[in-house]
């Protein structure tokens, strides 16, 4: 006997209830957003004809997404994409989900440098490199990561966006030539091991640890970028880093000690000290 088709209204009610039981905030809104992934125009259809029957395959697809979300998987991974500035990027467990506060790093760098050669070190989904390639006027944009999985995802995004970004696999600045860059941008891992250990499970259990944790003081990767950046950035070129808001001043002090000049800390959209910009001295 064929399954009895459920109505749009009852499917949405069941999905909302399942998400609510799992503790997902704003369960009805998320149920609607998940349903819209499967059935474009779903919101309008629901309003116009809530009692219309739902195709059983679409019902099963929605139930799968609701189950994944109920198990704690981040929304962006469940739907497989996320927005970053002007771009919609593929997003899955191979890389960190780009955060809204990272978007500001692009504006800060573009205010300093728009042309020449730039590298995004620790590219993840490729969000920074692809934004710079589409919004700047760079001659070359390099996207580097030590994770082969992240590079594969960034490659998929590069193809979808259609931006001329060169992908390289390697440890921080190792793949970059001496004095080759006008700018280096990075959102490196910057949590301490202790912070990482108590991080919200919604992040720790799903997003790659190597994207988040950086040694006992959280400064290991930032410190290395400040050191190695001096090798790969041309005299007068810029480094722009996202930093932990509790360690921004520590990072600025480290930068000055290493000989960077014009060191500034900038705040993010939440008013937190989030970015470090500095310039390599014009004299080597
Ligand atoms: C915080 S995530 C940032 C990803 C992306 N740029 C963004 O803003 O969403 C840090 C990235 O750095 C990469 N990474 C960590 N250690 C690295 C290393 N030693 N060399 C190159 N990349 C590294 C991770 O694989 C991860 O993709």
PDB file of C-alpha atoms and ligand atoms in Angstrom:
ATOM      1  CA  UNK A   1       0.000   0.000   0.000  1.00  0.00           C
ATOM      2  CA  UNK A   2       1.424   3.436  -0.907  1.00  0.00           C
ATOM      3  CA  UNK A   3       2.534   5.712   1.956  1.00  0.00           C
ATOM      4  CA  UNK A   4      -0.020   8.292   2.950  1.00  0.00           C
ATOM      5  CA  UNK A   5       1.357  11.641   1.816  1.00  0.00           C
ATOM      6  CA  UNK A   6       1.809  14.182   4.602  1.00  0.00           C
ATOM      7  CA  UNK A   7       0.867  17.809   4.140  1.00  0.00           C
ATOM      8  CA  UNK A   8       3.374  20.650   4.001  1.00  0.00           C
ATOM      9  CA  UNK A   9       1.987  21.980   7.254  1.00  0.00           C
ATOM     10  CA  UNK A  10       2.401  18.723   9.193  1.00  0.00           C
ATOM     11  CA  UNK A  11       5.838  18.018   7.682  1.00  0.00           C
ATOM     12  CA  UNK A  12       7.053  21.413   8.867  1.00  0.00           C
ATOM     13  CA  UNK A  13       5.468  20.929  12.268  1.00  0.00           C
ATOM     14  CA  UNK A  14       7.214  17.536  12.670  1.00  0.00           C
ATOM     15  CA  UNK A  15      10.558  18.981  11.520  1.00  0.00           C
ATOM     16  CA  UNK A  16      10.257  21.938  13.939  1.00  0.00           C
ATOM     17  CA  UNK A  17       9.355  19.613  16.799  1.00  0.00           C
ATOM     18  CA  UNK A  18      12.344  17.327  16.094  1.00  0.00           C
ATOM     19  CA  UNK A  19      14.730  20.301  15.978  1.00  0.00           C
ATOM     20  CA  UNK A  20      13.229  21.710  19.178  1.00  0.00           C
ATOM     21  CA  UNK A  21      13.690  18.361  20.977  1.00  0.00           C
ATOM     22  CA  UNK A  22      17.336  18.401  19.876  1.00  0.00           C
ATOM     23  CA  UNK A  23      17.797  21.870  21.404  1.00  0.00           C
ATOM     24  CA  UNK A  24      18.330  23.686  18.099  1.00  0.00           C
ATOM     25  CA  UNK A  25      17.666  27.416  18.618  1.00  0.00           C
ATOM     26  CA  UNK A  26      14.863  28.900  16.477  1.00  0.00           C
ATOM     27  CA  UNK A  27      13.643  25.435  15.376  1.00  0.00           C
ATOM     28  CA  UNK A  28      10.757  26.614  13.190  1.00  0.00           C
ATOM     29  CA  UNK A  29      12.968  29.046  11.290  1.00  0.00           C
ATOM     30  CA  UNK A  30      15.609  26.359  10.756  1.00  0.00           C
ATOM     31  CA  UNK A  31      12.975  23.839   9.655  1.00  0.00           C
ATOM     32  CA  UNK A  32      11.762  26.332   7.063  1.00  0.00           C
ATOM     33  CA  UNK A  33      15.304  27.045   5.888  1.00  0.00           C
ATOM     34  CA  UNK A  34      16.074  23.330   5.561  1.00  0.00           C
ATOM     35  CA  UNK A  35      12.811  22.775   3.698  1.00  0.00           C
ATOM     36  CA  UNK A  36      13.671  25.660   1.361  1.00  0.00           C
ATOM     37  CA  UNK A  37      16.937  23.830   0.518  1.00  0.00           C
ATOM     38  CA  UNK A  38      14.974  20.852  -0.736  1.00  0.00           C
ATOM     39  CA  UNK A  39      11.992  22.605  -2.243  1.00  0.00           C
ATOM     40  CA  UNK A  40      12.853  26.020  -3.700  1.00  0.00           C
ATOM     41  CA  UNK A  41       9.894  28.366  -3.239  1.00  0.00           C
ATOM     42  CA  UNK A  42       8.852  26.307  -0.222  1.00  0.00           C
ATOM     43  CA  UNK A  43       8.007  29.282   1.961  1.00  0.00           C
ATOM     44  CA  UNK A  44       5.565  30.745  -0.573  1.00  0.00           C
ATOM     45  CA  UNK A  45       4.097  27.289  -1.238  1.00  0.00           C
ATOM     46  CA  UNK A  46       3.540  26.752   2.459  1.00  0.00           C
ATOM     47  CA  UNK A  47       1.679  30.039   2.815  1.00  0.00           C
ATOM     48  CA  UNK A  48      -0.377  29.569  -0.358  1.00  0.00           C
ATOM     49  CA  UNK A  49      -1.343  25.939   0.152  1.00  0.00           C
ATOM     50  CA  UNK A  50      -0.281  24.477   3.509  1.00  0.00           C
ATOM     51  CA  UNK A  51      -2.404  21.358   3.115  1.00  0.00           C
ATOM     52  CA  UNK A  52      -0.943  20.253  -0.224  1.00  0.00           C
ATOM     53  CA  UNK A  53       0.691  16.815  -0.061  1.00  0.00           C
ATOM     54  CA  UNK A  54       4.483  16.576  -0.056  1.00  0.00           C
ATOM     55  CA  UNK A  55       6.397  14.356  -2.480  1.00  0.00           C
ATOM     56  CA  UNK A  56       7.586  11.399  -0.303  1.00  0.00           C
ATOM     57  CA  UNK A  57      11.157  11.698  -1.671  1.00  0.00           C
ATOM     58  CA  UNK A  58      11.301  15.324  -0.566  1.00  0.00           C
ATOM     59  CA  UNK A  59       9.891  14.331   2.782  1.00  0.00           C
ATOM     60  CA  UNK A  60      12.699  11.778   3.225  1.00  0.00           C
ATOM     61  CA  UNK A  61      15.300  14.346   2.109  1.00  0.00           C
ATOM     62  CA  UNK A  62      14.046  16.824   4.698  1.00  0.00           C
ATOM     63  CA  UNK A  63      14.025  14.170   7.395  1.00  0.00           C
ATOM     64  CA  UNK A  64      17.679  13.408   6.594  1.00  0.00           C
ATOM     65  CA  UNK A  65      18.678  17.076   6.935  1.00  0.00           C
ATOM     66  CA  UNK A  66      16.678  17.424  10.156  1.00  0.00           C
ATOM     67  CA  UNK A  67      18.360  14.320  11.590  1.00  0.00           C
ATOM     68  CA  UNK A  68      21.841  15.652  10.752  1.00  0.00           C
ATOM     69  CA  UNK A  69      21.038  19.038  12.268  1.00  0.00           C
ATOM     70  CA  UNK A  70      19.505  17.362  15.340  1.00  0.00           C
ATOM     71  CA  UNK A  71      22.753  15.443  15.817  1.00  0.00           C
ATOM     72  CA  UNK A  72      24.530  18.789  16.218  1.00  0.00           C
ATOM     73  CA  UNK A  73      26.033  19.194  12.752  1.00  0.00           C
ATOM     74  CA  UNK A  74      26.405  22.918  11.967  1.00  0.00           C
ATOM     75  CA  UNK A  75      23.760  24.349   9.635  1.00  0.00           C
ATOM     76  CA  UNK A  76      26.348  25.341   7.006  1.00  0.00           C
ATOM     77  CA  UNK A  77      27.656  21.764   6.788  1.00  0.00           C
ATOM     78  CA  UNK A  78      24.136  20.323   6.612  1.00  0.00           C
ATOM     79  CA  UNK A  79      23.184  22.516   3.666  1.00  0.00           C
ATOM     80  CA  UNK A  80      26.727  22.362   2.222  1.00  0.00           C
ATOM     81  CA  UNK A  81      27.277  26.056   1.644  1.00  0.00           C
ATOM     82  CA  UNK A  82      27.620  29.405   3.311  1.00  0.00           C
ATOM     83  CA  UNK A  83      27.874  33.069   2.411  1.00  0.00           C
ATOM     84  CA  UNK A  84      31.066  35.104   2.685  1.00  0.00           C
ATOM     85  CA  UNK A  85      30.966  38.729   1.538  1.00  0.00           C
ATOM     86  CA  UNK A  86      29.705  38.572  -2.081  1.00  0.00           C
ATOM     87  CA  UNK A  87      30.284  34.846  -2.468  1.00  0.00           C
ATOM     88  CA  UNK A  88      28.344  31.683  -1.779  1.00  0.00           C
ATOM     89  CA  UNK A  89      30.883  28.967  -1.015  1.00  0.00           C
ATOM     90  CA  UNK A  90      30.748  25.225  -0.667  1.00  0.00           C
ATOM     91  CA  UNK A  91      31.280  24.256   2.894  1.00  0.00           C
ATOM     92  CA  UNK A  92      31.776  20.887   4.570  1.00  0.00           C
ATOM     93  CA  UNK A  93      33.851  19.159   7.227  1.00  0.00           C
ATOM     94  CA  UNK A  94      37.027  19.509   5.180  1.00  0.00           C
ATOM     95  CA  UNK A  95      37.401  23.129   6.346  1.00  0.00           C
ATOM     96  CA  UNK A  96      36.323  25.666   8.940  1.00  0.00           C
ATOM     97  CA  UNK A  97      33.004  27.436   8.310  1.00  0.00           C
ATOM     98  CA  UNK A  98      33.929  31.026   7.384  1.00  0.00           C
ATOM     99  CA  UNK A  99      32.894  33.423  10.154  1.00  0.00           C
ATOM    100  CA  UNK A 100      31.286  36.861   9.709  1.00  0.00           C
ATOM    101  CA  UNK A 101      34.091  38.575  11.629  1.00  0.00           C
ATOM    102  CA  UNK A 102      36.641  37.313   9.077  1.00  0.00           C
ATOM    103  CA  UNK A 103      34.954  39.320   6.313  1.00  0.00           C
ATOM    104  CA  UNK A 104      36.363  42.575   7.727  1.00  0.00           C
ATOM    105  CA  UNK A 105      39.918  41.410   7.091  1.00  0.00           C
ATOM    106  CA  UNK A 106      39.304  41.778   3.355  1.00  0.00           C
ATOM    107  CA  UNK A 107      38.262  45.442   3.665  1.00  0.00           C
ATOM    108  CA  UNK A 108      41.263  46.232   5.843  1.00  0.00           C
ATOM    109  CA  UNK A 109      43.725  44.652   3.445  1.00  0.00           C
ATOM    110  CA  UNK A 110      42.128  46.156   0.327  1.00  0.00           C
ATOM    111  CA  UNK A 111      42.391  49.597   1.942  1.00  0.00           C
ATOM    112  CA  UNK A 112      46.184  49.067   1.981  1.00  0.00           C
ATOM    113  CA  UNK A 113      46.897  46.942  -1.106  1.00  0.00           C
ATOM    114  CA  UNK A 114      44.771  46.155  -4.175  1.00  0.00           C
ATOM    115  CA  UNK A 115      47.375  45.189  -6.765  1.00  0.00           C
ATOM    116  CA  UNK A 116      50.457  43.024  -7.094  1.00  0.00           C
ATOM    117  CA  UNK A 117      50.800  39.579  -5.521  1.00  0.00           C
ATOM    118  CA  UNK A 118      48.930  38.447  -2.409  1.00  0.00           C
ATOM    119  CA  UNK A 119      48.832  35.134  -0.528  1.00  0.00           C
ATOM    120  CA  UNK A 120      46.132  33.808   1.808  1.00  0.00           C
ATOM    121  CA  UNK A 121      47.886  31.388   4.162  1.00  0.00           C
ATOM    122  CA  UNK A 122      45.537  28.816   5.748  1.00  0.00           C
ATOM    123  CA  UNK A 123      42.858  29.309   3.132  1.00  0.00           C
ATOM    124  CA  UNK A 124      40.298  26.695   4.287  1.00  0.00           C
ATOM    125  CA  UNK A 125      37.285  27.093   1.971  1.00  0.00           C
ATOM    126  CA  UNK A 126      39.273  29.714   0.065  1.00  0.00           C
ATOM    127  CA  UNK A 127      37.031  32.521   1.358  1.00  0.00           C
ATOM    128  CA  UNK A 128      39.718  35.188   1.811  1.00  0.00           C
ATOM    129  CA  UNK A 129      41.663  34.382  -1.359  1.00  0.00           C
ATOM    130  CA  UNK A 130      38.521  34.249  -3.503  1.00  0.00           C
ATOM    131  CA  UNK A 131      37.211  37.514  -2.060  1.00  0.00           C
ATOM    132  CA  UNK A 132      40.535  39.231  -2.733  1.00  0.00           C
ATOM    133  CA  UNK A 133      40.613  37.803  -6.260  1.00  0.00           C
ATOM    134  CA  UNK A 134      37.089  39.004  -7.045  1.00  0.00           C
ATOM    135  CA  UNK A 135      37.178  42.366  -5.242  1.00  0.00           C
ATOM    136  CA  UNK A 136      40.792  43.463  -5.697  1.00  0.00           C
ATOM    137  CA  UNK A 137      42.884  44.040  -8.806  1.00  0.00           C
ATOM    138  CA  UNK A 138      45.710  41.649  -7.968  1.00  0.00           C
ATOM    139  CA  UNK A 139      48.020  40.254 -10.577  1.00  0.00           C
ATOM    140  CA  UNK A 140      48.273  36.997  -8.625  1.00  0.00           C
ATOM    141  CA  UNK A 141      46.361  35.536  -5.682  1.00  0.00           C
ATOM    142  CA  UNK A 142      47.820  32.467  -3.974  1.00  0.00           C
ATOM    143  CA  UNK A 143      45.787  30.316  -1.561  1.00  0.00           C
ATOM    144  CA  UNK A 144      47.863  28.004   0.661  1.00  0.00           C
ATOM    145  CA  UNK A 145      46.931  25.395   3.234  1.00  0.00           C
ATOM    146  CA  UNK A 146      48.634  22.460   4.916  1.00  0.00           C
ATOM    147  CA  UNK A 147      45.420  20.426   4.686  1.00  0.00           C
ATOM    148  CA  UNK A 148      44.961  18.528   1.433  1.00  0.00           C
ATOM    149  CA  UNK A 149      41.229  18.300   2.164  1.00  0.00           C
ATOM    150  CA  UNK A 150      40.947  22.079   2.571  1.00  0.00           C
ATOM    151  CA  UNK A 151      42.839  22.621  -0.679  1.00  0.00           C
ATOM    152  CA  UNK A 152      40.433  20.238  -2.470  1.00  0.00           C
ATOM    153  CA  UNK A 153      37.449  22.196  -1.134  1.00  0.00           C
ATOM    154  CA  UNK A 154      39.044  25.548  -2.015  1.00  0.00           C
ATOM    155  CA  UNK A 155      39.621  24.162  -5.521  1.00  0.00           C
ATOM    156  CA  UNK A 156      35.909  23.340  -5.865  1.00  0.00           C
ATOM    157  CA  UNK A 157      35.067  26.862  -4.723  1.00  0.00           C
ATOM    158  CA  UNK A 158      37.624  28.362  -7.073  1.00  0.00           C
ATOM    159  CA  UNK A 159      35.974  26.570 -10.009  1.00  0.00           C
ATOM    160  CA  UNK A 160      32.495  27.638  -8.941  1.00  0.00           C
ATOM    161  CA  UNK A 161      33.474  31.269  -8.383  1.00  0.00           C
ATOM    162  CA  UNK A 162      35.635  31.228 -11.518  1.00  0.00           C
ATOM    163  CA  UNK A 163      38.428  33.251  -9.910  1.00  0.00           C
ATOM    164  CA  UNK A 164      42.088  32.961 -10.964  1.00  0.00           C
ATOM    165  CA  UNK A 165      43.520  31.784  -7.645  1.00  0.00           C
ATOM    166  CA  UNK A 166      46.616  29.594  -7.465  1.00  0.00           C
ATOM    167  CA  UNK A 167      46.299  26.826  -4.859  1.00  0.00           C
ATOM    168  CA  UNK A 168      49.352  25.498  -3.063  1.00  0.00           C
ATOM    169  CA  UNK A 169      49.763  22.817  -0.434  1.00  0.00           C
ATOM    170  CA  UNK A 170      52.324  23.361   2.291  1.00  0.00           C
ATOM    171  CA  UNK A 171      53.280  24.410   5.785  1.00  0.00           C
ATOM    172  CA  UNK A 172      52.589  28.142   6.286  1.00  0.00           C
ATOM    173  CA  UNK A 173      55.032  30.181   4.152  1.00  0.00           C
ATOM    174  CA  UNK A 174      57.141  27.217   2.959  1.00  0.00           C
ATOM    175  CA  UNK A 175      55.544  27.181  -0.527  1.00  0.00           C
ATOM    176  CA  UNK A 176      56.078  30.951  -0.997  1.00  0.00           C
ATOM    177  CA  UNK A 177      59.174  32.470  -2.589  1.00  0.00           C
ATOM    178  CA  UNK A 178      61.386  34.981  -0.769  1.00  0.00           C
ATOM    179  CA  UNK A 179      60.327  38.630  -1.199  1.00  0.00           C
ATOM    180  CA  UNK A 180      57.561  37.650  -3.615  1.00  0.00           C
ATOM    181  CA  UNK A 181      54.466  39.180  -1.980  1.00  0.00           C
ATOM    182  CA  UNK A 182      52.952  42.633  -1.765  1.00  0.00           C
ATOM    183  CA  UNK A 183      50.659  41.319   0.960  1.00  0.00           C
ATOM    184  CA  UNK A 184      49.996  38.263   3.066  1.00  0.00           C
ATOM    185  CA  UNK A 185      46.600  37.679   4.664  1.00  0.00           C
ATOM    186  CA  UNK A 186      45.746  34.935   7.113  1.00  0.00           C
ATOM    187  CA  UNK A 187      43.104  33.819   9.557  1.00  0.00           C
ATOM    188  CA  UNK A 188      45.291  31.245  11.318  1.00  0.00           C
ATOM    189  CA  UNK A 189      44.340  28.865  14.132  1.00  0.00           C
ATOM    190  CA  UNK A 190      44.599  30.901  17.339  1.00  0.00           C
ATOM    191  CA  UNK A 191      43.005  29.119  20.298  1.00  0.00           C
ATOM    192  CA  UNK A 192      45.091  27.832  23.182  1.00  0.00           C
ATOM    193  CA  UNK A 193      44.991  24.071  23.817  1.00  0.00           C
ATOM    194  CA  UNK A 194      43.046  24.763  27.024  1.00  0.00           C
ATOM    195  CA  UNK A 195      40.477  26.933  25.193  1.00  0.00           C
ATOM    196  CA  UNK A 196      40.113  24.304  22.507  1.00  0.00           C
ATOM    197  CA  UNK A 197      39.489  21.566  25.086  1.00  0.00           C
ATOM    198  CA  UNK A 198      36.429  23.397  26.450  1.00  0.00           C
ATOM    199  CA  UNK A 199      35.164  24.793  23.151  1.00  0.00           C
ATOM    200  CA  UNK A 200      31.453  24.485  22.331  1.00  0.00           C
ATOM    201  CA  UNK A 201      30.991  20.883  21.107  1.00  0.00           C
ATOM    202  CA  UNK A 202      29.053  22.249  18.105  1.00  0.00           C
ATOM    203  CA  UNK A 203      32.421  23.573  16.926  1.00  0.00           C
ATOM    204  CA  UNK A 204      34.941  21.133  18.450  1.00  0.00           C
ATOM    205  CA  UNK A 205      33.202  17.953  17.328  1.00  0.00           C
ATOM    206  CA  UNK A 206      32.568  19.093  13.754  1.00  0.00           C
ATOM    207  CA  UNK A 207      35.144  21.602  12.551  1.00  0.00           C
ATOM    208  CA  UNK A 208      38.802  20.634  11.922  1.00  0.00           C
ATOM    209  CA  UNK A 209      40.983  20.966  15.025  1.00  0.00           C
ATOM    210  CA  UNK A 210      43.949  22.093  12.953  1.00  0.00           C
ATOM    211  CA  UNK A 211      41.913  25.146  11.897  1.00  0.00           C
ATOM    212  CA  UNK A 212      41.378  26.227  15.488  1.00  0.00           C
ATOM    213  CA  UNK A 213      44.081  25.218  17.933  1.00  0.00           C
ATOM    214  CA  UNK A 214      47.569  26.679  18.014  1.00  0.00           C
ATOM    215  CA  UNK A 215      49.681  25.529  20.938  1.00  0.00           C
ATOM    216  CA  UNK A 216      49.716  26.229  24.657  1.00  0.00           C
ATOM    217  CA  UNK A 217      49.475  30.024  24.267  1.00  0.00           C
ATOM    218  CA  UNK A 218      47.411  30.127  21.051  1.00  0.00           C
ATOM    219  CA  UNK A 219      50.175  32.159  19.439  1.00  0.00           C
ATOM    220  CA  UNK A 220      52.254  29.461  17.747  1.00  0.00           C
ATOM    221  CA  UNK A 221      50.905  30.009  14.220  1.00  0.00           C
ATOM    222  CA  UNK A 222      50.555  33.795  14.538  1.00  0.00           C
ATOM    223  CA  UNK A 223      54.155  33.984  15.781  1.00  0.00           C
ATOM    224  CA  UNK A 224      55.379  31.860  12.890  1.00  0.00           C
ATOM    225  CA  UNK A 225      53.495  33.991  10.353  1.00  0.00           C
ATOM    226  CA  UNK A 226      55.065  37.144  11.774  1.00  0.00           C
ATOM    227  CA  UNK A 227      58.502  35.554  11.499  1.00  0.00           C
ATOM    228  CA  UNK A 228      58.113  33.826   8.133  1.00  0.00           C
ATOM    229  CA  UNK A 229      56.135  36.765   6.703  1.00  0.00           C
ATOM    230  CA  UNK A 230      59.273  38.873   6.851  1.00  0.00           C
ATOM    231  CA  UNK A 231      60.925  36.448   4.433  1.00  0.00           C
ATOM    232  CA  UNK A 232      58.157  36.287   1.826  1.00  0.00           C
ATOM    233  CA  UNK A 233      56.759  39.848   1.903  1.00  0.00           C
ATOM    234  CA  UNK A 234      58.564  42.537  -0.086  1.00  0.00           C
ATOM    235  CA  UNK A 235      59.982  45.549   1.750  1.00  0.00           C
ATOM    236  CA  UNK A 236      57.046  47.939   2.241  1.00  0.00           C
ATOM    237  CA  UNK A 237      54.485  45.112   1.848  1.00  0.00           C
ATOM    238  CA  UNK A 238      51.664  44.348   4.286  1.00  0.00           C
ATOM    239  CA  UNK A 239      50.642  41.521   6.573  1.00  0.00           C
ATOM    240  CA  UNK A 240      46.989  41.329   7.724  1.00  0.00           C
ATOM    241  CA  UNK A 241      46.103  38.727  10.331  1.00  0.00           C
ATOM    242  CA  UNK A 242      42.973  37.754  12.195  1.00  0.00           C
ATOM    243  CA  UNK A 243      43.901  37.307  15.865  1.00  0.00           C
ATOM    244  CA  UNK A 244      42.200  36.215  19.052  1.00  0.00           C
ATOM    245  CA  UNK A 245      40.578  39.267  20.636  1.00  0.00           C
ATOM    246  CA  UNK A 246      42.164  38.515  24.015  1.00  0.00           C
ATOM    247  CA  UNK A 247      45.657  38.348  22.513  1.00  0.00           C
ATOM    248  CA  UNK A 248      45.599  41.153  19.952  1.00  0.00           C
ATOM    249  CA  UNK A 249      47.921  43.377  21.968  1.00  0.00           C
ATOM    250  CA  UNK A 250      50.285  40.452  22.582  1.00  0.00           C
ATOM    251  CA  UNK A 251      50.404  39.872  18.826  1.00  0.00           C
ATOM    252  CA  UNK A 252      51.070  43.584  18.201  1.00  0.00           C
ATOM    253  CA  UNK A 253      53.951  43.550  20.688  1.00  0.00           C
ATOM    254  CA  UNK A 254      55.377  40.438  19.010  1.00  0.00           C
ATOM    255  CA  UNK A 255      55.123  42.151  15.615  1.00  0.00           C
ATOM    256  CA  UNK A 256      56.998  45.249  16.825  1.00  0.00           C
ATOM    257  CA  UNK A 257      59.692  43.095  18.443  1.00  0.00           C
ATOM    258  CA  UNK A 258      60.178  41.325  15.121  1.00  0.00           C
ATOM    259  CA  UNK A 259      60.736  44.640  13.322  1.00  0.00           C
ATOM    260  CA  UNK A 260      57.319  45.201  11.700  1.00  0.00           C
ATOM    261  CA  UNK A 261      56.291  48.839  11.483  1.00  0.00           C
ATOM    262  CA  UNK A 262      52.962  50.713  11.245  1.00  0.00           C
ATOM    263  CA  UNK A 263      51.534  48.015  13.527  1.00  0.00           C
ATOM    264  CA  UNK A 264      47.828  48.564  14.215  1.00  0.00           C
ATOM    265  CA  UNK A 265      45.093  46.537  15.872  1.00  0.00           C
ATOM    266  CA  UNK A 266      41.593  46.967  14.411  1.00  0.00           C
ATOM    267  CA  UNK A 267      38.222  45.929  15.796  1.00  0.00           C
ATOM    268  CA  UNK A 268      35.670  43.631  14.180  1.00  0.00           C
ATOM    269  CA  UNK A 269      31.933  44.132  13.646  1.00  0.00           C
ATOM    270  CA  UNK A 270      31.355  43.139  17.277  1.00  0.00           C
ATOM    271  CA  UNK A 271      33.804  45.804  18.510  1.00  0.00           C
ATOM    272  CA  UNK A 272      36.457  43.219  19.508  1.00  0.00           C
ATOM    273  CA  UNK A 273      40.171  43.648  18.811  1.00  0.00           C
ATOM    274  CA  UNK A 274      40.360  41.162  15.966  1.00  0.00           C
ATOM    275  CA  UNK A 275      42.855  42.171  13.305  1.00  0.00           C
ATOM    276  CA  UNK A 276      46.526  42.980  13.221  1.00  0.00           C
ATOM    277  CA  UNK A 277      47.995  44.916  10.312  1.00  0.00           C
ATOM    278  CA  UNK A 278      51.653  45.686   9.907  1.00  0.00           C
ATOM    279  CA  UNK A 279      54.099  46.702   7.238  1.00  0.00           C
ATOM    280  CA  UNK A 280      57.493  45.324   6.432  1.00  0.00           C
ATOM    281  CA  UNK A 281      60.126  47.954   6.744  1.00  0.00           C
ATOM    282  CA  UNK A 282      61.043  49.515   3.371  1.00  0.00           C
ATOM    283  CA  UNK A 283      64.690  48.836   4.192  1.00  0.00           C
ATOM    284  CA  UNK A 284      65.502  45.136   4.442  1.00  0.00           C
TER     285      UNK A 284
HETATM  286  C1  LIG B   1      40.953  29.401  11.158  1.00  0.00           C
HETATM  287  S1  LIG B   1      41.077  28.414   9.693  1.00  0.00           S
HETATM  288  C2  LIG B   1      40.800  29.686   8.489  1.00  0.00           C
HETATM  289  C3  LIG B   1      40.239  29.192   7.197  1.00  0.00           C
HETATM  290  C4  LIG B   1      39.789  30.315   6.270  1.00  0.00           C
HETATM  291  N1  LIG B   1      40.905  31.161   5.888  1.00  0.00           N
HETATM  292  C5  LIG B   1      38.705  31.144   6.953  1.00  0.00           C
HETATM  293  O1  LIG B   1      38.988  32.295   7.329  1.00  0.00           O
HETATM  294  O2  LIG B   1      37.588  30.643   7.113  1.00  0.00           O
HETATM  295  C6  LIG B   1      42.830  28.122   9.627  1.00  0.00           C
HETATM  296  C7  LIG B   1      43.313  27.364   8.400  1.00  0.00           C
HETATM  297  O3  LIG B   1      44.743  27.265   8.519  1.00  0.00           O
HETATM  298  C8  LIG B   1      45.143  25.991   8.091  1.00  0.00           C
HETATM  299  N2  LIG B   1      46.426  25.700   8.742  1.00  0.00           N
HETATM  300  C9  LIG B   1      46.664  25.344  10.017  1.00  0.00           C
HETATM  301  N3  LIG B   1      47.983  25.160  10.225  1.00  0.00           N
HETATM  302  C10 LIG B   1      48.592  25.430   9.040  1.00  0.00           C
HETATM  303  C11 LIG B   1      49.947  25.402   8.618  1.00  0.00           C
HETATM  304  N4  LIG B   1      50.941  25.076   9.447  1.00  0.00           N
HETATM  305  N5  LIG B   1      50.204  25.711   7.326  1.00  0.00           N
HETATM  306  C12 LIG B   1      49.212  26.055   6.464  1.00  0.00           C
HETATM  307  N6  LIG B   1      47.906  26.086   6.820  1.00  0.00           N
HETATM  308  C13 LIG B   1      47.596  25.781   8.095  1.00  0.00           C
HETATM  309  C14 LIG B   1      44.018  25.068   8.506  1.00  0.00           C
HETATM  310  O4  LIG B   1      44.026  23.875   7.736  1.00  0.00           O
HETATM  311  C15 LIG B   1      42.801  25.960   8.247  1.00  0.00           C
HETATM  312  O5  LIG B   1      42.302  25.772   6.942  1.00  0.00           O
END
